[in-house]
Coordinates of N, CA and C and ligand atoms in Angstrom, one line a residue:
M160 N 0.9 -1.3 0.2 CA -0.1 -0.1 -0.1 C 0.7 1.1 0.0
T161 N 0.6 2.4 -0.9 CA 1.1 3.3 -0.8 C 0.6 4.4 0.3
K162 N 1.6 5.4 0.7 CA 1.0 6.0 1.6 C -0.5 6.7 1.3
I163 N -0.7 7.1 0.3 CA -1.7 7.8 0.0 C -3.0 7.3 0.1
I164 N -2.6 5.7 -0.2 CA -3.9 4.6 -0.1 C -4.4 4.6 1.5
H165 N -3.3 4.4 1.9 CA -3.5 4.3 3.4 C -4.2 5.4 4.4
N166 N -3.8 7.0 3.6 CA -4.5 8.2 4.0 C -6.0 8.2 3.7
L167 N -5.9 7.7 2.6 CA -7.4 8.0 1.9 C -8.1 6.8 2.8
E168 N -7.8 5.7 2.9 CA -8.5 5.0 3.6 C -9.2 5.3 4.9
S169 N -8.4 5.9 5.7 CA -8.5 6.5 6.9 C -9.4 7.8 6.8
I170 N -9.3 8.6 6.0 CA -10.2 10.0 5.7 C -11.6 9.2 5.6
N171 N -11.7 8.2 4.2 CA -13.0 7.7 3.9 C -13.5 6.9 5.1
E172 N -13.2 6.3 6.3 CA -13.4 5.9 7.4 C -13.9 7.0 8.3
K173 N -13.2 8.1 8.5 CA -13.6 9.2 9.5 C -14.8 9.9 8.7
I174 N -14.9 10.0 7.4 CA -16.0 10.7 7.0 C -17.5 9.8 7.3
N175 N -17.1 8.8 7.1 CA -18.5 7.6 7.1 C -18.6 7.6 8.7
E176 N -17.7 7.9 9.6 CA -18.2 7.8 10.9 C -18.9 9.1 11.6
A177 N -18.1 10.3 10.7 CA -18.7 11.7 10.7 C -20.4 11.7 10.6
K178 N -20.7 11.1 9.0 CA -22.1 11.0 8.9 C -23.0 10.3 9.8
K179 N -22.7 8.9 10.1 CA -23.3 8.5 11.2 C -23.7 9.2 12.5
R180 N -22.5 9.5 12.8 CA -22.7 10.8 13.9 C -23.7 11.4 14.1
A181 N -23.8 12.1 13.0 CA -24.3 13.4 12.6 C -26.1 12.9 12.0
Q182 N -25.8 11.8 11.4 CA -27.2 11.2 10.7 C -27.4 11.9 9.8
V183 N -26.4 12.4 8.9 CA -26.1 12.8 7.5 C -26.2 11.9 6.2
T184 N -26.6 12.4 5.2 CA -26.4 11.3 4.1 C -25.9 11.9 2.5
Q185 N -25.7 12.8 2.9 CA -25.0 13.6 1.6 C -24.0 12.8 1.3
D186 N -23.9 13.0 -0.1 CA -22.6 12.4 -0.7 C -21.5 13.2 -0.8
V187 N -20.3 12.7 0.0 CA -19.0 13.7 0.2 C -17.8 13.4 -0.8
K188 N -17.8 14.2 -1.8 CA -16.4 14.3 -2.5 C -15.3 14.5 -2.1
I189 N -14.0 13.8 -2.0 CA -12.8 14.5 -1.6 C -12.1 15.2 -2.7
I190 N -11.7 16.2 -2.4 CA -10.6 16.8 -3.5 C -9.3 17.1 -2.7
A191 N -8.5 16.3 -3.6 CA -7.0 16.1 -3.1 C -6.3 17.3 -3.5
V192 N -6.0 18.3 -2.5 CA -5.4 19.5 -2.8 C -3.5 18.9 -2.9
T193 N -3.4 19.4 -4.1 CA -2.0 18.8 -4.5 C -1.0 20.1 -4.5
K194 N -1.5 21.4 -4.5 CA -0.8 22.5 -4.3 C 0.5 22.6 -3.9
Q195 N 0.9 21.7 -3.0 CA 2.3 21.6 -2.5 C 3.0 20.1 -2.6
V196 N 2.3 19.5 -3.6 CA 3.2 18.3 -3.9 C 3.8 17.9 -5.5
S197 N 4.6 17.2 -5.3 CA 5.2 17.1 -7.0 C 4.0 16.4 -7.9
I198 N 4.3 16.2 -9.2 CA 3.7 15.5 -10.0 C 3.9 13.8 -9.8
E199 N 4.9 13.5 -9.2 CA 5.0 12.1 -8.7 C 3.7 11.6 -7.4
R200 N 3.9 12.2 -6.5 CA 3.0 12.5 -5.6 C 1.5 12.8 -6.1
T201 N 1.3 13.6 -7.3 CA -0.1 13.8 -7.9 C -0.4 12.5 -8.6
S202 N 0.6 11.7 -9.3 CA 0.2 10.5 -10.1 C -0.1 9.4 -9.0
E203 N 0.4 9.4 -7.8 CA -0.1 8.2 -6.6 C -1.7 8.7 -6.3
A204 N -1.7 9.9 -6.0 CA -3.1 10.4 -5.8 C -4.1 9.8 -6.9
I205 N -3.7 10.1 -7.8 CA -4.6 9.3 -9.0 C -4.9 8.0 -8.9
E206 N -3.6 7.3 -8.9 CA -3.4 5.9 -9.0 C -4.3 5.4 -7.5
A207 N -4.2 6.0 -6.5 CA -5.2 5.5 -5.6 C -6.9 5.8 -5.9
G208 N -7.1 6.5 -6.9 CA -8.5 6.7 -7.4 C -9.0 7.8 -6.8
L209 N -8.5 8.8 -6.7 CA -9.0 10.1 -6.0 C -9.1 11.0 -7.6
I210 N -10.1 11.3 -7.9 CA -10.5 12.4 -9.3 C -10.5 13.7 -9.1
H211 N -11.0 14.1 -8.1 CA -10.7 15.4 -7.9 C -9.3 16.0 -7.5
L212 N -9.0 16.7 -8.0 CA -7.6 17.8 -7.5 C -7.8 19.1 -7.6
G213 N -7.3 19.7 -6.4 CA -7.1 21.0 -6.3 C -6.0 21.7 -6.2
E214 N -6.0 22.8 -7.1 CA -4.6 23.7 -7.0 C -5.1 24.9 -6.7
N215 N -4.1 25.9 -6.4 CA -4.5 27.3 -6.0 C -3.5 28.4 -6.7
R216 N -2.9 28.0 -7.5 CA -1.9 29.1 -8.4 C -2.1 28.5 -9.9
P217 N -2.3 29.5 -10.9 CA -2.3 29.3 -12.4 C -1.0 28.2 -13.0
E218 N -0.1 28.4 -12.5 CA 1.2 27.5 -12.5 C 1.4 26.1 -12.3
G219 N 0.5 25.9 -10.9 CA 0.4 24.6 -10.5 C -0.6 23.9 -11.4
L220 N -1.5 24.8 -11.6 CA -3.0 23.9 -12.2 C -2.5 23.4 -13.7
L221 N -1.7 24.3 -14.2 CA -1.1 24.1 -15.7 C -0.3 23.2 -15.9
T222 N 0.5 22.9 -15.0 CA 1.5 21.9 -14.9 C 1.0 20.8 -14.8
K223 N 0.1 20.3 -13.9 CA -0.3 19.1 -13.4 C -1.6 18.8 -14.3
K224 N -2.3 20.0 -14.7 CA -3.1 19.6 -16.0 C -2.8 19.2 -17.3
G225 N -1.1 19.3 -17.6 CA -0.6 19.3 -18.6 C -0.4 17.7 -18.6
E226 N 0.2 17.4 -17.4 CA 0.5 15.9 -17.2 C -0.4 14.9 -16.9
F227 N -1.5 15.3 -16.5 CA -2.7 14.3 -16.2 C -4.2 14.6 -16.9
N228 N -4.3 15.7 -17.3 CA -5.2 16.2 -18.3 C -6.6 15.5 -17.8
N229 N -7.7 14.6 -18.6 CA -8.7 14.4 -18.2 C -8.8 13.1 -17.4
Q230 N -7.5 13.1 -16.6 CA -7.5 11.8 -15.5 C -8.3 12.3 -14.2
A231 N -8.7 13.6 -14.3 CA -8.7 14.2 -12.9 C -10.2 15.4 -13.5
K232 N -10.8 15.9 -12.4 CA -11.4 16.7 -12.3 C -10.8 17.9 -11.7
W233 N -10.6 19.1 -12.2 CA -10.0 20.3 -11.7 C -10.3 21.1 -11.0
H234 N -10.0 21.3 -9.8 CA -10.9 22.5 -8.8 C -9.7 23.5 -8.6
Y235 N -10.3 24.9 -9.1 CA -9.3 25.9 -8.8 C -9.6 26.5 -7.4
I236 N -9.1 26.5 -6.2 CA -9.3 26.7 -4.9 C -8.9 27.9 -4.0
G237 N -7.9 28.8 -5.2 CA -7.4 29.8 -4.6 C -7.8 31.0 -4.9
S238 N -7.5 32.2 -4.5 CA -8.5 33.7 -4.9 C -7.5 33.6 -6.3
L239 N -8.5 34.1 -7.0 CA -7.8 34.4 -8.5 C -7.8 35.8 -8.8
Q240 N -6.8 36.2 -9.6 CA -6.5 37.3 -10.0 C -7.1 37.6 -11.2
T241 N -8.0 38.7 -11.4 CA -8.6 39.1 -12.9 C -8.0 38.7 -14.0
R242 N -6.7 39.6 -14.2 CA -5.7 39.3 -15.1 C -5.4 38.0 -15.4
K243 N -5.8 36.5 -14.7 CA -5.1 35.6 -14.7 C -6.4 34.5 -15.2
V244 N -7.5 35.2 -15.4 CA -8.4 34.4 -15.5 C -8.4 33.6 -17.0
K245 N -8.0 34.0 -17.9 CA -7.8 33.5 -19.2 C -6.7 32.3 -19.5
Q246 N -5.9 32.2 -18.4 CA -4.7 31.5 -18.2 C -5.5 29.9 -18.1
V247 N -6.7 30.3 -17.1 CA -7.0 28.9 -16.5 C -8.8 28.6 -16.5
I248 N -9.1 29.4 -16.9 CA -10.8 29.2 -16.4 C -11.2 28.3 -17.7
N249 N -10.5 28.0 -19.0 CA -11.3 26.8 -19.6 C -10.1 25.7 -19.6
E250 N -9.6 25.6 -18.5 CA -8.7 24.3 -18.0 C -9.4 24.1 -16.8
I251 N -10.7 24.5 -16.1 CA -10.8 23.9 -14.9 C -12.2 23.5 -14.7
D252 N -12.6 22.6 -14.1 CA -13.9 22.0 -13.9 C -14.9 22.9 -13.0
Y253 N -14.2 23.3 -11.9 CA -14.8 24.1 -10.9 C -14.0 25.1 -10.5
L254 N -14.3 26.2 -10.1 CA -13.8 27.5 -9.3 C -14.6 27.6 -7.9
H255 N -13.8 27.6 -6.9 CA -14.4 27.8 -5.5 C -14.3 29.3 -4.9
S256 N -13.8 30.1 -5.8 CA -13.5 31.4 -5.0 C -13.8 32.6 -5.8
L257 N -15.0 32.4 -6.2 CA -16.0 33.8 -7.0 C -16.3 34.6 -6.0
D258 N -15.4 35.8 -5.9 CA -15.9 36.6 -4.6 C -16.3 38.2 -5.1
R259 N -16.3 38.5 -6.2 CA -16.3 39.7 -7.0 C -17.0 39.9 -8.4
L260 N -17.6 41.0 -8.6 CA -18.2 41.2 -9.5 C -17.2 41.3 -11.0
S261 N -16.2 42.2 -10.5 CA -15.0 42.2 -11.9 C -14.6 40.9 -12.1
L262 N -14.8 39.8 -11.3 CA -14.5 38.4 -11.6 C -15.2 37.7 -12.4
A263 N -16.2 37.8 -11.9 CA -17.6 37.7 -12.8 C -17.3 38.0 -14.2
E264 N -17.5 39.0 -14.3 CA -17.4 40.0 -15.5 C -16.1 39.3 -16.5
E265 N -15.0 38.9 -16.1 CA -13.8 38.5 -16.9 C -14.1 37.3 -17.4
I266 N -14.6 36.4 -16.0 CA -14.9 35.2 -16.6 C -15.9 34.9 -17.8
N267 N -16.8 35.7 -17.5 CA -18.0 36.1 -18.5 C -17.6 36.1 -19.8
K268 N -16.5 36.7 -19.6 CA -16.0 37.6 -21.2 C -14.8 36.2 -21.6
R269 N -14.2 35.3 -20.9 CA -13.2 34.4 -21.4 C -13.7 33.0 -21.2
A270 N -14.8 32.6 -20.6 CA -15.1 31.2 -20.7 C -15.8 31.1 -22.0
I271 N -15.7 29.5 -22.4 CA -16.0 29.0 -23.5 C -17.7 28.3 -23.5
N272 N -17.5 27.7 -22.0 CA -18.5 27.4 -21.7 C -18.9 27.7 -20.3
P273 N -20.1 27.4 -19.8 CA -20.3 27.8 -18.5 C -19.4 27.2 -17.4
V274 N -19.3 27.9 -16.1 CA -18.2 27.3 -15.3 C -19.1 27.2 -14.2
N275 N -18.5 25.8 -13.4 CA -19.3 25.7 -12.2 C -18.9 26.5 -11.2
C276 N -18.9 27.3 -10.7 CA -18.6 28.3 -9.7 C -19.0 28.0 -8.0
F277 N -18.2 28.2 -7.1 CA -18.5 28.4 -5.8 C -18.6 29.8 -5.4
I278 N -19.4 30.5 -4.5 CA -19.0 31.6 -3.9 C -18.4 31.6 -2.6
Q279 N -17.4 32.1 -2.7 CA -16.3 32.1 -1.3 C -17.2 33.1 -0.2
A280 N -17.6 32.6 0.6 CA -17.9 33.3 1.9 C -17.0 33.4 3.0
N281 N -16.8 34.6 3.6 CA -15.9 34.7 4.6 C -16.8 34.7 5.8
V282 N -17.2 33.9 6.3 CA -18.3 33.7 7.2 C -17.8 34.0 8.8
S283 N -16.3 33.8 8.9 CA -16.3 33.8 10.3 C -15.7 35.3 10.3
G284 N -15.7 36.3 9.4 CA -15.4 37.5 9.4 C -13.9 38.1 9.6
E285 N -13.0 36.9 9.7 CA -11.5 37.3 10.1 C -10.9 38.2 8.6
E286 N -10.2 39.2 9.2 CA -9.5 40.4 8.2 C -8.5 39.1 6.8
S287 N -8.4 38.4 7.5 CA -6.9 37.8 6.8 C -7.8 36.9 5.6
K288 N -8.9 36.7 5.7 CA -9.6 35.9 4.9 C -10.3 36.3 3.3
H289 N -10.2 35.4 2.6 CA -10.8 36.4 1.2 C -12.4 36.0 1.3
G290 N -13.5 36.4 0.3 CA -14.8 36.2 0.5 C -15.7 37.4 0.6
L291 N -16.9 37.0 0.7 CA -18.1 37.7 0.9 C -18.6 37.7 2.3
S292 N -18.9 38.4 3.0 CA -19.2 38.6 4.2 C -20.9 37.7 4.0
T293 N -21.0 37.2 4.9 CA -22.4 36.5 4.9 C -23.7 37.4 4.2
E294 N -23.7 38.5 4.9 CA -24.5 39.3 4.6 C -24.5 39.6 2.8
E295 N -23.4 39.6 2.1 CA -23.3 40.2 1.0 C -23.6 39.1 -0.1
V296 N -23.7 38.1 0.5 CA -23.7 36.8 -0.4 C -24.9 36.5 -1.2
I297 N -26.0 37.1 -0.5 CA -27.1 36.8 -1.6 C -27.4 37.7 -3.0
P298 N -27.3 39.0 -2.2 CA -27.2 40.0 -3.4 C -26.0 40.3 -4.4
F299 N -25.0 39.5 -3.8 CA -24.1 39.2 -5.0 C -24.9 38.3 -5.8
I300 N -25.0 37.1 -5.4 CA -25.5 36.1 -6.5 C -26.7 36.7 -7.4
K301 N -27.5 37.3 -7.0 CA -28.7 38.1 -7.3 C -28.0 39.1 -8.6
S302 N -27.0 39.3 -8.4 CA -26.3 40.5 -9.2 C -25.6 39.5 -10.5
L303 N -25.8 38.1 -10.5 CA -24.9 37.3 -11.4 C -25.7 37.0 -12.8
Q304 N -27.0 37.0 -12.6 CA -28.1 36.7 -13.3 C -27.7 37.3 -14.9
Q305 N -27.2 38.3 -15.3 CA -26.6 38.8 -16.4 C -25.4 38.0 -17.2
Y306 N -24.7 37.0 -16.4 CA -23.6 36.5 -16.8 C -23.8 34.7 -17.3
D307 N -24.3 34.7 -18.4 CA -24.4 33.5 -18.9 C -23.5 32.1 -18.7
K308 N -22.1 32.6 -18.7 CA -21.2 31.8 -18.2 C -20.9 31.2 -16.9
I309 N -21.7 31.8 -16.2 CA -21.5 31.6 -14.6 C -22.9 30.9 -13.9
R310 N -22.4 29.8 -13.3 CA -23.3 29.1 -12.8 C -22.8 28.4 -11.4
I311 N -23.6 28.9 -10.5 CA -23.2 28.9 -8.8 C -23.8 27.5 -8.8
I312 N -22.7 26.6 -8.3 CA -23.3 25.1 -8.0 C -22.9 25.5 -6.3
G313 N -22.7 26.3 -5.7 CA -22.6 26.2 -4.0 C -21.7 27.3 -3.5
L314 N -21.6 26.8 -2.3 CA -20.8 28.0 -1.5 C -19.7 27.1 -1.0
M315 N -18.6 27.9 -0.7 CA -17.6 27.6 -0.2 C -17.1 28.6 1.1
T316 N -16.4 27.8 2.1 CA -16.0 28.7 2.9 C -14.3 28.3 3.5
M317 N -13.8 29.0 4.6 CA -12.7 28.4 5.5 C -12.8 28.8 6.8
A318 N -12.9 27.8 7.6 CA -13.1 28.0 9.2 C -11.5 28.4 9.6
P319 N -12.0 29.3 10.7 CA -10.7 29.7 11.1 C -9.7 28.8 11.9
N320 N -8.9 29.3 12.0 CA -7.5 28.6 12.4 C -7.6 28.2 13.5
T321 N -8.2 27.7 14.4 CA -8.4 27.3 15.9 C -8.7 25.8 16.5
D322 N -8.3 25.8 17.4 CA -8.6 24.4 17.9 C -10.2 24.6 18.8
D323 N -10.9 25.4 18.6 CA -12.1 25.6 19.2 C -13.1 25.4 18.1
E324 N -14.0 24.2 18.5 CA -14.6 23.2 17.6 C -16.0 23.9 17.7
T325 N -16.5 24.4 18.7 CA -17.5 25.3 18.6 C -17.6 26.5 17.6
V326 N -16.5 27.1 17.5 CA -16.2 28.3 16.6 C -16.4 27.5 15.1
I327 N -15.4 26.6 14.8 CA -15.4 26.1 13.7 C -17.0 25.3 13.1
R328 N -17.7 24.8 14.1 CA -18.8 24.4 13.6 C -19.8 25.4 13.5
K329 N -19.8 26.3 13.9 CA -20.8 27.6 14.0 C -20.6 28.0 12.7
V330 N -19.3 28.3 11.8 CA -18.9 28.7 10.7 C -19.6 27.7 9.8
F331 N -19.3 26.5 9.7 CA -19.9 25.7 9.1 C -21.5 25.3 8.7
R332 N -22.0 25.6 10.1 CA -23.5 25.7 9.8 C -23.7 26.8 9.5
D333 N -23.3 28.1 9.8 CA -23.8 29.4 9.1 C -23.8 29.1 7.3
L334 N -22.7 28.2 7.2 CA -22.6 28.8 5.6 C -23.9 27.6 4.8
K335 N -23.8 26.3 5.7 CA -25.3 25.5 5.5 C -26.6 26.5 5.1
N336 N -26.7 27.1 6.6 CA -28.0 28.2 6.5 C -28.2 28.8 5.2
L337 N -26.9 29.6 4.7 CA -27.1 30.6 3.6 C -27.3 29.8 2.6
Q338 N -26.7 28.3 2.6 CA -26.9 28.1 1.1 C -28.1 27.4 1.1
Q339 N -29.0 27.4 2.1 CA -30.3 26.8 1.8 C -31.3 27.5 1.8
E340 N -30.9 29.1 2.2 CA -31.6 30.5 1.7 C -31.4 30.7 0.1
V341 N -30.3 30.4 -0.2 CA -29.9 30.5 -1.7 C -30.7 29.6 -2.6
V342 N -30.9 28.1 -2.2 CA -31.8 27.4 -2.7 C -33.3 27.8 -2.9
K343 N -33.8 28.2 -1.8 CA -35.1 28.7 -1.5 C -35.6 29.6 -3.0
L344 N -34.3 30.3 -3.0 CA -34.3 31.4 -4.1 C -35.2 31.0 -5.7
S345 N -34.4 29.9 -5.7 CA -35.0 29.0 -7.0 C -34.4 29.8 -8.4
L346 N -33.2 29.9 -8.2 CA -32.5 31.0 -9.7 C -31.9 29.8 -10.4
P347 N -32.5 29.8 -11.7 CA -32.1 28.8 -12.7 C -30.4 28.9 -12.7
F348 N -29.6 30.1 -12.6 CA -28.4 30.0 -13.0 C -27.5 29.6 -11.5
A349 N -28.4 29.4 -10.3 CA -28.0 29.4 -9.1 C -28.5 28.1 -8.5
P350 N -28.2 27.0 -8.6 CA -29.1 26.1 -7.9 C -28.5 25.7 -6.5
C351 N -27.1 25.8 -6.4 CA -26.6 25.9 -5.1 C -26.8 24.8 -4.3
E352 N -26.6 23.6 -4.7 CA -26.6 22.5 -4.1 C -25.4 22.0 -3.1
E353 N -24.2 22.6 -3.4 CA -22.9 21.9 -3.1 C -22.7 23.1 -1.7
L354 N -21.7 22.3 -0.9 CA -21.1 22.9 0.1 C -19.5 22.7 0.2
S355 N -18.6 23.3 0.1 CA -17.4 23.1 -0.3 C -16.5 23.8 1.1
M356 N -16.5 22.7 2.1 CA -15.9 23.2 3.4 C -15.3 22.1 4.2
G357 N -14.4 22.6 4.7 CA -13.6 21.3 5.7 C -12.0 21.0 4.7
M358 N -11.2 21.1 5.6 CA -9.8 20.9 5.4 C -9.3 19.7 6.3
S359 N -7.9 19.3 6.2 CA -7.2 18.3 7.0 C -7.5 18.4 8.5
N360 N -7.7 19.6 9.1 CA -7.7 19.5 10.4 C -9.4 19.7 10.7
D361 N -10.3 20.0 10.1 CA -12.1 20.1 10.3 C -12.7 19.5 9.5
F362 N -12.3 18.4 8.7 CA -13.2 17.9 7.5 C -14.2 17.0 8.3
E363 N -14.1 16.6 9.8 CA -14.9 15.9 10.0 C -16.1 16.7 10.6
I364 N -15.7 18.0 10.9 CA -16.8 18.9 11.4 C -17.9 19.3 10.3
A365 N -17.2 19.3 9.1 CA -17.6 19.8 7.9 C -18.8 18.8 7.4
V366 N -18.3 18.2 7.7 CA -19.3 16.9 7.0 C -20.2 16.6 7.6
E367 N -20.1 16.6 9.3 CA -21.1 16.6 9.9 C -21.9 17.6 9.7
E368 N -21.8 18.8 9.4 CA -22.6 19.8 9.2 C -22.8 20.1 7.8
G369 N -22.8 18.9 7.0 CA -23.4 19.1 5.5 C -22.5 19.2 4.3
A370 N -21.1 19.3 4.6 CA -20.2 19.3 3.2 C -20.5 18.3 2.5
T371 N -20.5 18.7 1.0 CA -20.5 17.9 0.0 C -18.9 17.5 -1.0
F372 N -18.5 18.7 -0.7 CA -16.7 18.7 -1.1 C -15.8 19.0 0.0
V373 N -14.9 17.9 0.2 CA -14.2 18.7 1.4 C -12.8 18.9 0.7
R374 N -11.8 19.5 1.2 CA -10.6 19.9 0.4 C -9.3 19.7 1.3
I375 N -8.6 18.5 1.0 CA -7.8 17.8 2.0 C -6.4 17.9 1.1
G376 N -5.6 18.2 1.9 CA -3.9 18.3 1.3 C -3.3 17.7 2.0
T377 N -2.8 18.4 3.4 CA -1.5 17.7 4.3 C -2.0 16.2 4.7
A378 N -3.4 15.8 5.3 CA -3.8 14.7 5.7 C -3.8 13.6 4.6
L379 N -3.8 14.2 3.5 CA -3.7 13.0 2.2 C -2.7 12.9 1.2
V380 N -2.1 13.9 1.0 CA -0.7 13.8 0.1 C 0.2 14.2 0.5
G381 N 0.4 15.2 1.9 CA 1.0 15.9 2.3 C 2.3 14.9 2.9
Ligands
PLP162 C1 -4.5 24.7 0.9 C2 -5.9 24.5 0.7 C3 -6.6 23.5 1.3 C4 -6.0 22.5 2.0 O1 -5.5 22.3 3.5 P1 -5.0 21.5 4.3 O2 -4.8 21.9 5.5 O3 -3.3 20.9 3.8 O4 -5.8 20.2 3.9 C5 -8.0 23.4 1.4 N1 -8.8 24.8 1.3 C6 -7.8 25.8 0.4 C7 -8.5 26.9 -0.1 C8 -6.4 25.9 0.5 O5 -5.8 26.8 0.0

């Protein structure tokens, strides 16, 4: 067994236990965050059966995509500079960091096909974090109607870096509540069925609170 296979088994077990504990039944997809690892390590991840890969820089994304192309689904999980949109937007399957109108505008201009986007929300309100405040999310989504290349498939957040489980849980729960508010709007361009939340240190809490995509780097491929 390679180490990644071993890590993956353990993570899958923890996800299943978390679902049982919380009595939730959503399908949880694992995004292997390969931003800090080599081509070789990424190849191991694919061999282990991981199909969702996450990168947070155009260079990393393009290098790995060049190597593995259609063997994976490509997730762009970092903040994306408007001037770099054209380099990556037609290379990815999901964007996790839509957080401003200027970015939406540029995506709409450059994308050949509609792009699956998550709105990044800064639920915790930490200054260091990217994303819209909770109050800004719904007005922002409504303003995206005019862009036919943007499809809002869900919300994404990062929990604060703390050991306080109560604080982390509240962030994930707030994101889920917000997602359900968006669903209720029944906007055709914003089905918003997905929740991208949970990383190496907090994915079990995220799953308990309804995550459908967890983004795991260190604990999986690190
Ligand atoms: C790096 C990164 C991750 C993975 O973090 P780990 O703690 O290594 O699991 C998840 N999401 C985003 C947005 C990241 O930048």
